[in-house]
Amino acid sequence: MSTVVYSTKINFDDCHGNENVNFEVSHPAFIVDEDGSVVPSRDVTDSGSTLFIHGRTAFADDMAEIKIHGAPERRLTLKEILGLGQSPAFMRMKRSLLAPPMFVPENQRAPFPKNVGKVISSEMPDSALFKLTGKGADQEPKGIFYINKKTGEVLVSRSLDRERIAFYHMQVETTDLSGKTLEGPVDVEVAIIDQNDNRPIFKGGPHLGEVLEGSPTGTTVMRMTAYDADDPNTDNAVLRYNIVKQTPDKPSPNMFYIDPEKGDIVTVVSPALLDRESMPSHKYELEIVAKDMAGSDVGLTGTATATITITDKNDHAPEFTKPLFQATVNEGVTGVIVNLTVEDKDDPTTGGWRAVYSIINGNPGQSFEMNTNAQNNQGMLTVVKPLDYEISAFHTLLIKVENEDPLVPDVAYGPSSTATVQVTVMDVNEGPIFYPDPMRVTRHENIPIGSGIATLNATDPDSLQHQTIKFAILKDPAGWLSVHPVKGTVNTTAILDRESTYVKDNAYTAIFMATDNGSPPATGTGTLVITLEDGNDNAPSLYPSVARVCEDSKDLSVVLLGGRDEDISPNADPFKFELGKQAGLEKTWKITKVNNTHAQVSLLHNLKRANYNLPIIVTDSGMPPLTNSTEIKVQVCTCKKNKMDCSAADSLHMSLAMLICFSFITLLCL
């Protein structure tokens, strides 16, 4: 088997000594030796007309194109291709259609087309044609690659982008003129050789991190990660990170360090310098650069800003701005009387700054209360129970302030975290106070006009001023009472009536006022509640006042009468029911007691249709009892087919006396 030998020498310079140069040749049968010569590594049947040499170091990346001239044009026999007659070590598998791996650098410049490689057929008739199919040939994206139908040369028609498509997998076959397949198909694989044409990119953002003040040196703050679209198997996508600027640059220009390979940002200053309260800013901006080519000078760069916040810990106790606060308050009022101010160097947005106040001494009666103003962190001392000047004109309170969050272990609350508040109570002319209030008395209704009811008792709390008091009526709904302006004695001016609409639940309520002679005068009010005992001053009454009955009714019951009395027991029921004091009534009517409050009226025989006035006497149980004589109108009506006709009865009015007289005359005539 004859061998075609090619030899040329390439020159590659990365300006750094060309150490660890890695060469890749587009044809697998060729290598680049130590002195830069391109030599075959085995027998070469056909190299094609073009070779691509890719040279790469940590500092440089470039591509060379080599044109091949003088290759033999003769076709090798199948025996030569298959290696027949050679020793077993050089035996090859039977293969008449060969498609070596092909390589195309991305971003090539015109002119196009450019040769990529060549497909070889050992038994191809002169009339046979090569046919290339697949994505990139006759499938989308169409027309990128095509093949010389006669020679088998594969060509690329335009510049390619490895980051869009890094590998093309196609098929090649040979056909006759009619399109019938003669050989194949076999795979044609074209790899796009990467160039460093993509900068590192920091995706997302903003890039935020935070670190607690006082953190140990070496504390990890955050991780910065950039992405490079170039081939991750090459230095084109090997990134290195660096901090190029820190703002502000105090207390140290190098407060942070970034791991060049991982992108982790860590603290490098001492915990003492990482003090939020002494720093010029609570936020630091770091300009981060990511460079590919493993950080070499020729690498492409991408930039992002990392913002790091120094977070607060409660390492400062709140302190009052002064040790003594003073307040003045009028007696008898409530509300905020003084605001206590404090200073705290910690972050105002945290519980390490927000204050909590407490009264630790001077508040035995719980008259005072401390609250925090959420807007400015001030302590509000509030009077919640009115103060009395006559009891105490001066109060001294001891106030303590703490934070919502606990202090760090090495910090404690000191003397400045307590303060004294002196409260002076101002004397105010207070209105007289009634005692008891309300005053309750019990009196019998109907007592004589001018009867004494009660003597009001009011005292002036301003005991040091020796003021006089005058009484007056403020509210007397029924106008039953009078009051002596100096003595405070209350008398009746009218009859007290328990049954009055002004009395609720047997009680009558009046309101009085007492006014002192202070400047200006002050007034207090008191209530007098009079419980009225019942007297038998109301006779009972009956209901209903009208009853109806059918003239031919077999049921002689007329009406169920009920008694009622405005008085209460024992001056009301049980009631006594009787027929009126007219002779002969008992021959026609009968009244029967049902219970303490009701009685049944019945006829002894049927009556003719007419209206009858029946006298009934009802008596209560009072001592002495009261009696009421009432006439009940009884209508005797015509009843047919469940209808009651009382119209005729309305036209005929007959008293019981006339009825009795008529009945008596009738008896005489018999």
JSON list of N, CA and C in Angstrom, two decimals, residues 301-337:
[
{"chain": "A", "resi": 301, "resn": "THR", "atom": "N", "xyz": [-13.74, 40.02, 29.24]},
{"chain": "A", "resi": 301, "resn": "THR", "atom": "CA", "xyz": [-14.20, 40.32, 30.60]},
{"chain": "A", "resi": 301, "resn": "THR", "atom": "C", "xyz": [-15.68, 40.68, 30.63]},
{"chain": "A", "resi": 302, "resn": "GLY", "atom": "N", "xyz": [-16.27, 40.44, 31.78]},
{"chain": "A", "resi": 302, "resn": "GLY", "atom": "CA", "xyz": [-17.63, 40.87, 32.09]},
{"chain": "A", "resi": 302, "resn": "GLY", "atom": "C", "xyz": [-17.63, 41.47, 33.49]},
{"chain": "A", "resi": 303, "resn": "THR", "atom": "N", "xyz": [-18.46, 42.48, 33.70]},
{"chain": "A", "resi": 303, "resn": "THR", "atom": "CA", "xyz": [-18.44, 43.23, 34.96]},
{"chain": "A", "resi": 303, "resn": "THR", "atom": "C", "xyz": [-19.82, 43.25, 35.60]},
{"chain": "A", "resi": 304, "resn": "ALA", "atom": "N", "xyz": [-19.84, 43.20, 36.92]},
{"chain": "A", "resi": 304, "resn": "ALA", "atom": "CA", "xyz": [-21.08, 43.34, 37.69]},
{"chain": "A", "resi": 304, "resn": "ALA", "atom": "C", "xyz": [-20.75, 44.02, 39.01]},
{"chain": "A", "resi": 305, "resn": "THR", "atom": "N", "xyz": [-21.80, 44.53, 39.65]},
{"chain": "A", "resi": 305, "resn": "THR", "atom": "CA", "xyz": [-21.64, 45.18, 40.95]},
{"chain": "A", "resi": 305, "resn": "THR", "atom": "C", "xyz": [-22.30, 44.34, 42.03]},
{"chain": "A", "resi": 306, "resn": "ALA", "atom": "N", "xyz": [-21.55, 44.04, 43.06]},
{"chain": "A", "resi": 306, "resn": "ALA", "atom": "CA", "xyz": [-22.08, 43.34, 44.23]},
{"chain": "A", "resi": 306, "resn": "ALA", "atom": "C", "xyz": [-22.29, 44.37, 45.34]},
{"chain": "A", "resi": 307, "resn": "THR", "atom": "N", "xyz": [-23.50, 44.41, 45.88]},
{"chain": "A", "resi": 307, "resn": "THR", "atom": "CA", "xyz": [-23.82, 45.33, 46.98]},
{"chain": "A", "resi": 307, "resn": "THR", "atom": "C", "xyz": [-23.91, 44.54, 48.27]},
{"chain": "A", "resi": 308, "resn": "ILE", "atom": "N", "xyz": [-23.07, 44.89, 49.23]},
{"chain": "A", "resi": 308, "resn": "ILE", "atom": "CA", "xyz": [-22.99, 44.17, 50.49]},
{"chain": "A", "resi": 308, "resn": "ILE", "atom": "C", "xyz": [-23.46, 45.10, 51.61]},
{"chain": "A", "resi": 309, "resn": "THR", "atom": "N", "xyz": [-24.43, 44.63, 52.38]},
{"chain": "A", "resi": 309, "resn": "THR", "atom": "CA", "xyz": [-24.97, 45.39, 53.50]},
{"chain": "A", "resi": 309, "resn": "THR", "atom": "C", "xyz": [-24.37, 44.85, 54.80]},
{"chain": "A", "resi": 310, "resn": "ILE", "atom": "N", "xyz": [-23.87, 45.76, 55.63]},
{"chain": "A", "resi": 310, "resn": "ILE", "atom": "CA", "xyz": [-23.37, 45.39, 56.95]},
{"chain": "A", "resi": 310, "resn": "ILE", "atom": "C", "xyz": [-24.57, 45.43, 57.89]},
{"chain": "A", "resi": 311, "resn": "THR", "atom": "N", "xyz": [-25.04, 44.28, 58.33]},
{"chain": "A", "resi": 311, "resn": "THR", "atom": "CA", "xyz": [-26.23, 44.22, 59.17]},
{"chain": "A", "resi": 311, "resn": "THR", "atom": "C", "xyz": [-25.85, 44.42, 60.64]},
{"chain": "A", "resi": 312, "resn": "ASP", "atom": "N", "xyz": [-26.87, 44.86, 61.38]},
{"chain": "A", "resi": 312, "resn": "ASP", "atom": "CA", "xyz": [-26.63, 45.28, 62.76]},
{"chain": "A", "resi": 312, "resn": "ASP", "atom": "C", "xyz": [-26.84, 44.14, 63.74]},
{"chain": "A", "resi": 313, "resn": "LYS", "atom": "N", "xyz": [-26.08, 44.17, 64.82]},
{"chain": "A", "resi": 313, "resn": "LYS", "atom": "CA", "xyz": [-26.37, 43.36, 65.99]},
{"chain": "A", "resi": 313, "resn": "LYS", "atom": "C", "xyz": [-26.51, 44.32, 67.17]},
{"chain": "A", "resi": 314, "resn": "ASN", "atom": "N", "xyz": [-27.24, 43.90, 68.18]},
{"chain": "A", "resi": 314, "resn": "ASN", "atom": "CA", "xyz": [-27.57, 44.79, 69.29]},
{"chain": "A", "resi": 314, "resn": "ASN", "atom": "C", "xyz": [-26.37, 44.91, 70.24]},
{"chain": "A", "resi": 315, "resn": "ASP", "atom": "N", "xyz": [-25.40, 45.70, 69.81]},
{"chain": "A", "resi": 315, "resn": "ASP", "atom": "CA", "xyz": [-24.18, 45.87, 70.62]},
{"chain": "A", "resi": 315, "resn": "ASP", "atom": "C", "xyz": [-24.09, 47.25, 71.25]},
{"chain": "A", "resi": 316, "resn": "HIS", "atom": "N", "xyz": [-25.23, 47.98, 71.28]},
{"chain": "A", "resi": 316, "resn": "HIS", "atom": "CA", "xyz": [-25.28, 49.27, 71.95]},
{"chain": "A", "resi": 316, "resn": "HIS", "atom": "C", "xyz": [-26.57, 49.35, 72.76]},
{"chain": "A", "resi": 317, "resn": "ALA", "atom": "N", "xyz": [-26.45, 49.61, 74.04]},
{"chain": "A", "resi": 317, "resn": "ALA", "atom": "CA", "xyz": [-27.62, 49.77, 74.90]},
{"chain": "A", "resi": 317, "resn": "ALA", "atom": "C", "xyz": [-28.21, 51.16, 74.71]},
{"chain": "A", "resi": 318, "resn": "PRO", "atom": "N", "xyz": [-29.54, 51.29, 74.77]},
{"chain": "A", "resi": 318, "resn": "PRO", "atom": "CA", "xyz": [-30.15, 52.63, 74.70]},
{"chain": "A", "resi": 318, "resn": "PRO", "atom": "C", "xyz": [-29.80, 53.44, 75.95]},
{"chain": "A", "resi": 319, "resn": "GLU", "atom": "N", "xyz": [-29.64, 54.75, 75.76]},
{"chain": "A", "resi": 319, "resn": "GLU", "atom": "CA", "xyz": [-29.28, 55.63, 76.88]},
{"chain": "A", "resi": 319, "resn": "GLU", "atom": "C", "xyz": [-30.17, 56.87, 76.86]},
{"chain": "A", "resi": 320, "resn": "PHE", "atom": "N", "xyz": [-30.65, 57.26, 78.03]},
{"chain": "A", "resi": 320, "resn": "PHE", "atom": "CA", "xyz": [-31.45, 58.48, 78.13]},
{"chain": "A", "resi": 320, "resn": "PHE", "atom": "C", "xyz": [-30.56, 59.69, 77.83]},
{"chain": "A", "resi": 321, "resn": "THR", "atom": "N", "xyz": [-31.17, 60.68, 77.18]},
{"chain": "A", "resi": 321, "resn": "THR", "atom": "CA", "xyz": [-30.41, 61.88, 76.82]},
{"chain": "A", "resi": 321, "resn": "THR", "atom": "C", "xyz": [-30.09, 62.76, 78.03]},
{"chain": "A", "resi": 322, "resn": "LYS", "atom": "N", "xyz": [-30.81, 62.55, 79.14]},
{"chain": "A", "resi": 322, "resn": "LYS", "atom": "CA", "xyz": [-30.50, 63.26, 80.38]},
{"chain": "A", "resi": 322, "resn": "LYS", "atom": "C", "xyz": [-31.01, 62.41, 81.54]},
{"chain": "A", "resi": 323, "resn": "PRO", "atom": "N", "xyz": [-30.44, 62.60, 82.71]},
{"chain": "A", "resi": 323, "resn": "PRO", "atom": "CA", "xyz": [-30.81, 61.73, 83.84]},
{"chain": "A", "resi": 323, "resn": "PRO", "atom": "C", "xyz": [-32.11, 62.13, 84.51]},
{"chain": "A", "resi": 324, "resn": "LEU", "atom": "N", "xyz": [-32.60, 63.37, 84.30]},
{"chain": "A", "resi": 324, "resn": "LEU", "atom": "CA", "xyz": [-33.78, 63.85, 85.00]},
{"chain": "A", "resi": 324, "resn": "LEU", "atom": "C", "xyz": [-34.74, 64.50, 84.03]},
{"chain": "A", "resi": 325, "resn": "PHE", "atom": "N", "xyz": [-36.02, 64.09, 84.10]},
{"chain": "A", "resi": 325, "resn": "PHE", "atom": "CA", "xyz": [-37.09, 64.71, 83.33]},
{"chain": "A", "resi": 325, "resn": "PHE", "atom": "C", "xyz": [-38.13, 65.22, 84.32]},
{"chain": "A", "resi": 326, "resn": "GLN", "atom": "N", "xyz": [-38.81, 66.30, 83.96]},
{"chain": "A", "resi": 326, "resn": "GLN", "atom": "CA", "xyz": [-39.81, 66.90, 84.83]},
{"chain": "A", "resi": 326, "resn": "GLN", "atom": "C", "xyz": [-41.11, 67.07, 84.07]},
{"chain": "A", "resi": 327, "resn": "ALA", "atom": "N", "xyz": [-42.24, 66.94, 84.83]},
{"chain": "A", "resi": 327, "resn": "ALA", "atom": "CA", "xyz": [-43.56, 67.07, 84.22]},
{"chain": "A", "resi": 327, "resn": "ALA", "atom": "C", "xyz": [-44.50, 67.73, 85.22]},
{"chain": "A", "resi": 328, "resn": "THR", "atom": "N", "xyz": [-45.48, 68.46, 84.68]},
{"chain": "A", "resi": 328, "resn": "THR", "atom": "CA", "xyz": [-46.52, 69.09, 85.49]},
{"chain": "A", "resi": 328, "resn": "THR", "atom": "C", "xyz": [-47.86, 68.65, 84.95]},
{"chain": "A", "resi": 329, "resn": "VAL", "atom": "N", "xyz": [-48.79, 68.28, 85.86]},
{"chain": "A", "resi": 329, "resn": "VAL", "atom": "CA", "xyz": [-50.09, 67.79, 85.43]},
{"chain": "A", "resi": 329, "resn": "VAL", "atom": "C", "xyz": [-51.15, 68.30, 86.40]},
{"chain": "A", "resi": 330, "resn": "ASN", "atom": "N", "xyz": [-52.30, 68.67, 85.85]},
{"chain": "A", "resi": 330, "resn": "ASN", "atom": "CA", "xyz": [-53.42, 69.07, 86.68]},
{"chain": "A", "resi": 330, "resn": "ASN", "atom": "C", "xyz": [-54.05, 67.84, 87.31]},
{"chain": "A", "resi": 331, "resn": "GLU", "atom": "N", "xyz": [-54.48, 68.00, 88.53]},
{"chain": "A", "resi": 331, "resn": "GLU", "atom": "CA", "xyz": [-55.16, 66.87, 89.17]},
{"chain": "A", "resi": 331, "resn": "GLU", "atom": "C", "xyz": [-56.46, 66.58, 88.42]},
{"chain": "A", "resi": 332, "resn": "GLY", "atom": "N", "xyz": [-56.82, 65.31, 88.43]},
{"chain": "A", "resi": 332, "resn": "GLY", "atom": "CA", "xyz": [-58.09, 64.92, 87.84]},
{"chain": "A", "resi": 332, "resn": "GLY", "atom": "C", "xyz": [-58.06, 64.64, 86.35]},
{"chain": "A", "resi": 333, "resn": "VAL", "atom": "N", "xyz": [-56.90, 64.82, 85.66]},
{"chain": "A", "resi": 333, "resn": "VAL", "atom": "CA", "xyz": [-56.84, 64.59, 84.22]},
{"chain": "A", "resi": 333, "resn": "VAL", "atom": "C", "xyz": [-55.97, 63.37, 83.94]},
{"chain": "A", "resi": 334, "resn": "THR", "atom": "N", "xyz": [-56.13, 62.82, 82.74]},
{"chain": "A", "resi": 334, "resn": "THR", "atom": "CA", "xyz": [-55.32, 61.69, 82.28]},
{"chain": "A", "resi": 334, "resn": "THR", "atom": "C", "xyz": [-54.69, 62.04, 80.94]},
{"chain": "A", "resi": 335, "resn": "GLY", "atom": "N", "xyz": [-53.71, 61.23, 80.52]},
{"chain": "A", "resi": 335, "resn": "GLY", "atom": "CA", "xyz": [-53.05, 61.43, 79.23]},
{"chain": "A", "resi": 335, "resn": "GLY", "atom": "C", "xyz": [-51.54, 61.52, 79.37]},
{"chain": "A", "resi": 336, "resn": "VAL", "atom": "N", "xyz": [-50.86, 61.74, 78.24]},
{"chain": "A", "resi": 336, "resn": "VAL", "atom": "CA", "xyz": [-49.41, 61.82, 78.20]},
{"chain": "A", "resi": 336, "resn": "VAL", "atom": "C", "xyz": [-48.96, 63.14, 78.84]},
{"chain": "A", "resi": 337, "resn": "ILE", "atom": "N", "xyz": [-48.01, 63.05, 79.76]},
{"chain": "A", "resi": 337, "resn": "ILE", "atom": "CA", "xyz": [-47.56, 64.27, 80.44]},
{"chain": "A", "resi": 337, "resn": "ILE", "atom": "C", "xyz": [-46.11, 64.63, 80.11]}
]
